[in-house]
PDB file of C-alpha atoms in Angstrom:
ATOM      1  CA  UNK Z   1     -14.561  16.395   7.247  1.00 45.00           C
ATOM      2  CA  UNK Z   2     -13.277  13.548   9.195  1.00 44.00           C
ATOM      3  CA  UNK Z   3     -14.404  11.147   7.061  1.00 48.00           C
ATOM      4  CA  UNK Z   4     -12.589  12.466   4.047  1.00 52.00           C
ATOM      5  CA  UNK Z   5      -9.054  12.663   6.251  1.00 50.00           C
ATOM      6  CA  UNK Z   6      -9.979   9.053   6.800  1.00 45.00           C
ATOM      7  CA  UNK Z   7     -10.047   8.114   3.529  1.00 50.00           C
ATOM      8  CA  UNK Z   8      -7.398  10.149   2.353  1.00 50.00           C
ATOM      9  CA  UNK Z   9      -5.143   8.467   5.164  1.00 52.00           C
ATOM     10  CA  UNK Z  10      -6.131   4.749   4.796  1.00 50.00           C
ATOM     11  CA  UNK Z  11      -5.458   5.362   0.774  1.00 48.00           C
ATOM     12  CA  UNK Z  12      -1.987   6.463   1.890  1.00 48.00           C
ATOM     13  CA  UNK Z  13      -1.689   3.444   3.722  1.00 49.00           C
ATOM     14  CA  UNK Z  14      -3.300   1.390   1.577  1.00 48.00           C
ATOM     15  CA  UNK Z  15      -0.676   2.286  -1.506  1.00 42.00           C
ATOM     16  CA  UNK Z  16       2.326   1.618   1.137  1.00 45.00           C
ATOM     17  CA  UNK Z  17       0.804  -2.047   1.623  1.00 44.00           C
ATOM     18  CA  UNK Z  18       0.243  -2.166  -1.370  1.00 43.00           C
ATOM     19  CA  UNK Z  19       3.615  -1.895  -2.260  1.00 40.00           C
ATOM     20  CA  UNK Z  20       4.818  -4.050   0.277  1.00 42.00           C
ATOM     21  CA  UNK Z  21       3.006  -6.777  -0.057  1.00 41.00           C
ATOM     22  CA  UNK Z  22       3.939  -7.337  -3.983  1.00 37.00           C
ATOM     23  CA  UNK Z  23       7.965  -7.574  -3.055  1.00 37.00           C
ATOM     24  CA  UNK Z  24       7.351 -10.911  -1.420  1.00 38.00           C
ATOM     25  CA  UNK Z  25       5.791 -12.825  -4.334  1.00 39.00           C
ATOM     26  CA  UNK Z  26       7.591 -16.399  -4.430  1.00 41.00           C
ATOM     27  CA  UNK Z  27      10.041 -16.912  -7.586  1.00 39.00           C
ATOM     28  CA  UNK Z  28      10.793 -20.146  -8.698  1.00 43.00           C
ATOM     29  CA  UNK Z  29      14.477 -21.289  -7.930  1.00 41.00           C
ATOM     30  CA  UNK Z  30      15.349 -21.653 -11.638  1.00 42.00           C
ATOM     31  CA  UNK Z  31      15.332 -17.653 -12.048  1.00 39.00           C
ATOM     32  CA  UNK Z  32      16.551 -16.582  -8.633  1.00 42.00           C
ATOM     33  CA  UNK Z  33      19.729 -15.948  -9.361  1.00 45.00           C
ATOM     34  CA  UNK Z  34      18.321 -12.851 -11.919  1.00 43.00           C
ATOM     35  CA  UNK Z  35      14.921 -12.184 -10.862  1.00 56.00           C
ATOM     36  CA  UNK Z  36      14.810  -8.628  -8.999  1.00 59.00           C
ATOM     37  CA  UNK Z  37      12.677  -8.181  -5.536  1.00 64.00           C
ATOM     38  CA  UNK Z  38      10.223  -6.138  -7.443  1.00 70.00           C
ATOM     39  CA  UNK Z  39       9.629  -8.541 -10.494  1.00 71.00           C
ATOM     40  CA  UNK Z  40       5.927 -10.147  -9.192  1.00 68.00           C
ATOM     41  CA  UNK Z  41       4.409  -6.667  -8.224  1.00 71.00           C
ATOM     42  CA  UNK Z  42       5.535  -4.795 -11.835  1.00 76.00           C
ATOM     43  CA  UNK Z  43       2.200  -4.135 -13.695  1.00 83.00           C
ATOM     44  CA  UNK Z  44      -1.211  -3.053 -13.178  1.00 88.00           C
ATOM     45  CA  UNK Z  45      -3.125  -4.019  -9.824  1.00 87.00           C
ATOM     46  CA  UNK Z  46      -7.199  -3.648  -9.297  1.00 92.00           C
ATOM     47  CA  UNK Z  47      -9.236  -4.083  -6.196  1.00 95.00           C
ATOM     48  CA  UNK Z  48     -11.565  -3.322  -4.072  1.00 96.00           C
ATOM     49  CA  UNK Z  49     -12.159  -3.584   0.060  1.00 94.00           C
ATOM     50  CA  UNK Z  50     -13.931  -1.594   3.059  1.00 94.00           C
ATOM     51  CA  UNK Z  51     -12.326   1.278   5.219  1.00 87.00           C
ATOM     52  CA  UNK Z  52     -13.490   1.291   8.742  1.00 87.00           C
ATOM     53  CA  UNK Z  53     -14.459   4.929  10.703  1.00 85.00           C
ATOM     54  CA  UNK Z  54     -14.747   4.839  14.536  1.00 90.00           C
ATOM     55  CA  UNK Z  55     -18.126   7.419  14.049  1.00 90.00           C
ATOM     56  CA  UNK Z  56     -20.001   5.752  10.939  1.00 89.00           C
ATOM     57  CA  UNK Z  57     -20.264   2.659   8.923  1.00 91.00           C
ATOM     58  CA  UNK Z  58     -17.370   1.407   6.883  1.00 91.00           C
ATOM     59  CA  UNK Z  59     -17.456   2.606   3.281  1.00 92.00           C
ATOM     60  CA  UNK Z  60     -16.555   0.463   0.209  1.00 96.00           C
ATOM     61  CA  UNK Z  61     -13.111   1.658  -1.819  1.00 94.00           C
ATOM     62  CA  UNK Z  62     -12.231   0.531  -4.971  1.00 95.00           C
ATOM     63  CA  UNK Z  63      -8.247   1.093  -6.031  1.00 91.00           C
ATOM     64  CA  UNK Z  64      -6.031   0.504  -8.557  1.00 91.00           C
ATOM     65  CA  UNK Z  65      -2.442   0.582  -8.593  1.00 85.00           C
ATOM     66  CA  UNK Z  66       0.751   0.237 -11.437  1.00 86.00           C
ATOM     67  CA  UNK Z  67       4.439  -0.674 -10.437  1.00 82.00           C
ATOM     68  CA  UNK Z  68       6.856   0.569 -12.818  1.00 92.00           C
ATOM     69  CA  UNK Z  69      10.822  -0.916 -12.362  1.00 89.00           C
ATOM     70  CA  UNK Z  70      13.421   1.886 -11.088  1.00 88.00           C
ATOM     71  CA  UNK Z  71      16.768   1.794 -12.701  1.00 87.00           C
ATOM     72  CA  UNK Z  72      18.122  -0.244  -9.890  1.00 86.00           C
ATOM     73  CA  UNK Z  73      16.747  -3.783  -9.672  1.00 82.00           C
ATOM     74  CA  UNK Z  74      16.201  -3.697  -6.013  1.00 85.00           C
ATOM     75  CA  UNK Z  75      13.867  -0.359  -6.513  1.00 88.00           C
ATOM     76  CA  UNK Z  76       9.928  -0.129  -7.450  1.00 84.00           C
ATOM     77  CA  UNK Z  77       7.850   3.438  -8.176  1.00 90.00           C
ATOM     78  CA  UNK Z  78       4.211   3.056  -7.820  1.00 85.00           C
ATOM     79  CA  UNK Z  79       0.993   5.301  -8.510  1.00 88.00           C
ATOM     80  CA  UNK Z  80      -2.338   4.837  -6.626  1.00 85.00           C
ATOM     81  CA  UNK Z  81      -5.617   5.640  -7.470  1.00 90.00           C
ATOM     82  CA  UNK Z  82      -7.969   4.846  -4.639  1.00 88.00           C
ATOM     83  CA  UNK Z  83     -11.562   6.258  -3.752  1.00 90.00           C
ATOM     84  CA  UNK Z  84     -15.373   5.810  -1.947  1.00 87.00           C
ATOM     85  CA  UNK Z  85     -18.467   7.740  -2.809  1.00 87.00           C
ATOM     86  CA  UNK Z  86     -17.243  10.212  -0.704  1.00 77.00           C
ATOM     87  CA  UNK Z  87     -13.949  11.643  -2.123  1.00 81.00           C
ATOM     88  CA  UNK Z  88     -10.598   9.696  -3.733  1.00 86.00           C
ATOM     89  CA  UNK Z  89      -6.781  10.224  -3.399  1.00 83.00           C
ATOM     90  CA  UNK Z  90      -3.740   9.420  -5.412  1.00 91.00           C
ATOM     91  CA  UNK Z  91      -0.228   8.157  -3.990  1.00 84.00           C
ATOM     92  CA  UNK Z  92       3.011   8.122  -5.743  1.00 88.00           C
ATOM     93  CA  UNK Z  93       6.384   6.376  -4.093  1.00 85.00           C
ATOM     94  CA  UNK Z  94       9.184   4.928  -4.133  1.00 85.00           C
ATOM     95  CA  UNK Z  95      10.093   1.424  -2.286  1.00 83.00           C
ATOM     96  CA  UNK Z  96      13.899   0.128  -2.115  1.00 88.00           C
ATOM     97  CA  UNK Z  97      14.219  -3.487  -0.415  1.00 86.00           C
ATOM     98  CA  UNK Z  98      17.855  -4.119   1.348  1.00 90.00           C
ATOM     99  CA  UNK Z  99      18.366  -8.260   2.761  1.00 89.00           C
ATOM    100  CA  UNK Z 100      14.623  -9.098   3.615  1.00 85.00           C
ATOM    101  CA  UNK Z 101      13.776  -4.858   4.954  1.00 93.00           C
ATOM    102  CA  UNK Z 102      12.012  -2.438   3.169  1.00 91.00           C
ATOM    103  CA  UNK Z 103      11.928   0.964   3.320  1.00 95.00           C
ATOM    104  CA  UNK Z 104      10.522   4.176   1.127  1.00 94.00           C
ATOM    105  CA  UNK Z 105       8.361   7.278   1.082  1.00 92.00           C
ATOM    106  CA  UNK Z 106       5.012   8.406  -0.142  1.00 84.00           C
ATOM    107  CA  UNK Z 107       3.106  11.392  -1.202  1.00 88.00           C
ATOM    108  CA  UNK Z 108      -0.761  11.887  -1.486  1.00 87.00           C
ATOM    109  CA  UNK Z 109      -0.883  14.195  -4.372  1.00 92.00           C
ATOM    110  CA  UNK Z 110      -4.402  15.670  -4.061  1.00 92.00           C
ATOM    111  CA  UNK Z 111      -4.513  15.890   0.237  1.00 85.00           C
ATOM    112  CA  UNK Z 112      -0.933  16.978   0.791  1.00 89.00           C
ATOM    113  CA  UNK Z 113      -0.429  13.941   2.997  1.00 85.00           C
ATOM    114  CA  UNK Z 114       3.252  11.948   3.065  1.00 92.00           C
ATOM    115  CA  UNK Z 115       5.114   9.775   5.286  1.00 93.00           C
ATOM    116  CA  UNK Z 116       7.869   7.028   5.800  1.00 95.00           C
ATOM    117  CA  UNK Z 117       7.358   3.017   5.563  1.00 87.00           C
ATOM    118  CA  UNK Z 118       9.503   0.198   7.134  1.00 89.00           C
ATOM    119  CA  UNK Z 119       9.171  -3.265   7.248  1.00 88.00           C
ATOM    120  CA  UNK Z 120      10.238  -6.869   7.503  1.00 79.00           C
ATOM    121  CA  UNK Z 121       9.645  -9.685   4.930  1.00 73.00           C
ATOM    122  CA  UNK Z 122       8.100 -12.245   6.300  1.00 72.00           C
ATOM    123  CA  UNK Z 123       7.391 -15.881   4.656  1.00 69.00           C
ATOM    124  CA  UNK Z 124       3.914 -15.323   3.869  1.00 73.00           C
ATOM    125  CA  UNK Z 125       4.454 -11.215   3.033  1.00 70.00           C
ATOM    126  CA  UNK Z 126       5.258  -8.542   5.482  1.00 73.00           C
ATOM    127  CA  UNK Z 127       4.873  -6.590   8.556  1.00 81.00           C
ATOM    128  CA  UNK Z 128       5.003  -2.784   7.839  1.00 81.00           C
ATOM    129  CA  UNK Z 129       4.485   0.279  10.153  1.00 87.00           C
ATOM    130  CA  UNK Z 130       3.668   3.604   8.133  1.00 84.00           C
ATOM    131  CA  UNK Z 131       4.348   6.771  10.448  1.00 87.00           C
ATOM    132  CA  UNK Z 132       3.934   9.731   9.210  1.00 91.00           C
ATOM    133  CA  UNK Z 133       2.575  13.325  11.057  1.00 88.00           C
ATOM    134  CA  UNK Z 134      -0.840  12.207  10.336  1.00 83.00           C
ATOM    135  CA  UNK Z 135      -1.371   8.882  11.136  1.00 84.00           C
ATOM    136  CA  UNK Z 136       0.639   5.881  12.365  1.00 89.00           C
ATOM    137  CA  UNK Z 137      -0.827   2.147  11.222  1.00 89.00           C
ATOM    138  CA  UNK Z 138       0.717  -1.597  11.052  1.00 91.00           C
ATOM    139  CA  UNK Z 139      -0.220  -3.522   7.963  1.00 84.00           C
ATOM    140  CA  UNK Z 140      -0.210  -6.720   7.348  1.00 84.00           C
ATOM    141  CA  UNK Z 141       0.397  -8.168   3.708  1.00 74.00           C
ATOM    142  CA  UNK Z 142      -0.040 -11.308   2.277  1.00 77.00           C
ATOM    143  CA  UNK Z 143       0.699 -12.363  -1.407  1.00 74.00           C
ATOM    144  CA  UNK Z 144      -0.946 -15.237  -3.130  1.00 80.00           C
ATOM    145  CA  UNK Z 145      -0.599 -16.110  -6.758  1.00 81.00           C
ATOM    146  CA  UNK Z 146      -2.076 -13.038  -8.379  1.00 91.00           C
ATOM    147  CA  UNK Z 147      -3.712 -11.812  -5.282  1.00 90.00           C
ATOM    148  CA  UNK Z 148      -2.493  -9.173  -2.719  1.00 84.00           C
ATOM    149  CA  UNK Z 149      -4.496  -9.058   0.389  1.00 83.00           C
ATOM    150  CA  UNK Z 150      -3.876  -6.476   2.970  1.00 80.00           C
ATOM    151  CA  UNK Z 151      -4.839  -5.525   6.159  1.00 88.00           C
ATOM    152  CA  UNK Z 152      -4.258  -2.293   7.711  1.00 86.00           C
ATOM    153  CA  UNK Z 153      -5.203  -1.430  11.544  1.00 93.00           C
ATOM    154  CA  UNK Z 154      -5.165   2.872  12.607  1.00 89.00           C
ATOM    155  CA  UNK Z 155      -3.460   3.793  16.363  1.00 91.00           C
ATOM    156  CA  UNK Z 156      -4.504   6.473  17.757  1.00 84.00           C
ATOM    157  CA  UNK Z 157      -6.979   7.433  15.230  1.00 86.00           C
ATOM    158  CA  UNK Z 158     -10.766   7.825  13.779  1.00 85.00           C
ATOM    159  CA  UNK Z 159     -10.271   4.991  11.381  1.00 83.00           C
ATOM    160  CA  UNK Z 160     -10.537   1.732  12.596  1.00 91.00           C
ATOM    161  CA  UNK Z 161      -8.733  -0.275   9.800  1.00 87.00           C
ATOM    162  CA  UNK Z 162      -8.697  -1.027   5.523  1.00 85.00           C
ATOM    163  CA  UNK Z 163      -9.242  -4.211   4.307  1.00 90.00           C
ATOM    164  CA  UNK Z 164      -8.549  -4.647   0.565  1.00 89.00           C
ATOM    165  CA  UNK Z 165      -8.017  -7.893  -2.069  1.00 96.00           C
ATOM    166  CA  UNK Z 166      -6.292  -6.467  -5.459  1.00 93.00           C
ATOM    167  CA  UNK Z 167      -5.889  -8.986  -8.433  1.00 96.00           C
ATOM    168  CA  UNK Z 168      -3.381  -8.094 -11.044  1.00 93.00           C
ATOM    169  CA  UNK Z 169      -4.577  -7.591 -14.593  1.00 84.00           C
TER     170      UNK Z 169
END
């Protein structure tokens, strides 16, 4: 059982890195002016990492996520599809970014888990901290070309952190 609230919480997190890390994607200077902070991360995402457990060896996930543009330029939803051999979640949200902070909420639809995100753009991604009643975990999330990596480290928790690389395709 606690091995299926892990995964169920570091696919929550995952999704909320996810998220994060796809705002920060660099646009050229020539289209700055109309490019929205969402425009890099809008599409379909796939990839794969391990999830780390305190009381067994880490497992192998495989996700895949698609941002879809909000009415408002400076808001992203997103829908995540994440799972091991041992069970899977899904994780809808929405993300608005406000002068370099973000900020947003998620649901796992099959668990019953949500929670809150913040976080600070930073120049090579972001710094995040999900809280939530379940879990509590700082991510950090790098962007490069049509990679997102992310790292993810549990407090006060059996999970001992996600690592994931998603390529968008």
């Amino acid at each position: 059982m606690q091995s299926n609230t892990f995964r169920k919480l570091a696919g929550s997190l995952l999704f909320a890195a996810t998220c994060a890390v796809t705002t920060i994607a660099p646009i050229p200077s020539a289209i700055a002016v109309t490019a929205g902070p969402f425009d890099a991360a809008l599409g379909r995402w796939i990839g794969q990492g391990m999830l780390g457990l305190k009381a067994s060896a880490p497992e192998r996930v495989k996700c895949r996520a698609t941002y879809i543009q909000s009415d408002a330029p400076n808001e992203m939803k997103q829908t995540i599809r994440c799972a091991t051999s041992g069970g899977s979640i899904e994780v809808v949200s929405n993300l608005i970014e406000s002068g370099g902070k973000l900020t947003g909420h998620w649901k796992e639809t099959i668990h019953n888990f949500e929670g809150d995100l913040t976080g600070d753009v930073t120049p090579k991604g972001f710094k995040i901290v999900v809280q939530s009643k379940d879990v509590t975990a700082n991510m950090d999330i790098i962007i490069m070309g049509t990679k997102q990596v992310v790292e993810i480290q549990f407090i006060n928790s059996s999970l001992i952190g996600l690592s994931l690389i998603m390529a968008k395709g």
